[in-house]
Amino acid sequence: MYNEQYFSKIQRTQELLVTTVLGDIPTLLLGPKLRNLVYRTIFAKIGSPVYIQNGVEFNGTSCIEIGSGVYIFKGVRLDASGHKNNKIHLANKVAIERNVDIGCLSDTCIHIDEDTFIGPNACIEGPGDIKIGKHCMIAAHSGIYANNHNFADPMQPMKYQGVTRKGIVIEDDCWLGHGVTVLDGVTIGQGSVIGAGAVVNKDIPPFSVAVGIPARVIKNRIGKNLAKLQEK
């Protein structure tokens, strides 16, 4: 136990040293190239090339995997600290726009698959597992929250009653509009479109268009004939 804590402190010290020295070097001074090269010493995995702009915050880099062709812009925060089983995985060609906050909390896996775009100021938080598929578009100010606070006891502060954590799955080729909120326990089926400002609190079937608070399906993107062929 002592050796594990000591090793963890050494890792954190190395992480802070590397990210503090290199984290704010601007593009004009070859900052992205230097980070791409030196960050390999602290991350669980990092591909090539990877573009990391200045002003990006990392915690728990030994639990973060970054594929090739990934773009991470200013103000992003990736936090995999807090539990040895935490994992943040950004697959090839993922783009994380400015001021996105991604956090594991405890015993959590957050997996963002290939060629997916996360818009500015989005928030993706555990502690439930979160899986976002390939070719997805998550618009600005969206929130994906894989937890739910317990509040059954009115005599006890809610912050001390714990949380439930069922997890969230967003399948391939989904588009979440501006300001969409996805709540814990939800699966959004492949090829679905969620309208701006919607709150998704239950499963959405594949190829659906859903809008509103709470989100309701208003149509299907594929015709009846095609749907019957797929069923066969």
C-alpha angles and dihedrals in degrees: 000000000000092000090050092052091046092051090048091054091049090051092049092049091051091046093051092046095051097042094043093051097042104022098085101038104123127234093254090062093052092261096153092050093049092048091048089055104039100035088070087079094063107030125085087231136349128180132210130285103021123166113211114173123213118273097043117140122214129186123179096014092173086069096047124094121191123188130211123288093022120153121204116180136202121301096020117143121201112184119182095154127116104061134044091229095054117120136181113189122187109186126210118306096009113153121205112191128210123308097004114157118209118177134171103192103183134003091336138150119203111186122184111185133216125310095002122148124213112196128222120294095008118151123213114180139171156174083154117066116266125200121185115185135221126299094009125154117210109186128218122294094014119147127210110186120180098191141065127204119236114231107165095121111068091188095062127064109258092230089067097047095080131230140267119230120196099154135233132251124194108184128215124302099013125152119207113191128221115309099003116162120208116195131207121287095027130133117195109201126233118285096012127150120211115197123234116283095011122147111217110204100154138038119290117211119235119280093014130146109216131180141169143038105320095020115248128186112249100175147349122247096220126066123249093250092053090046091054091049091052091050089056 
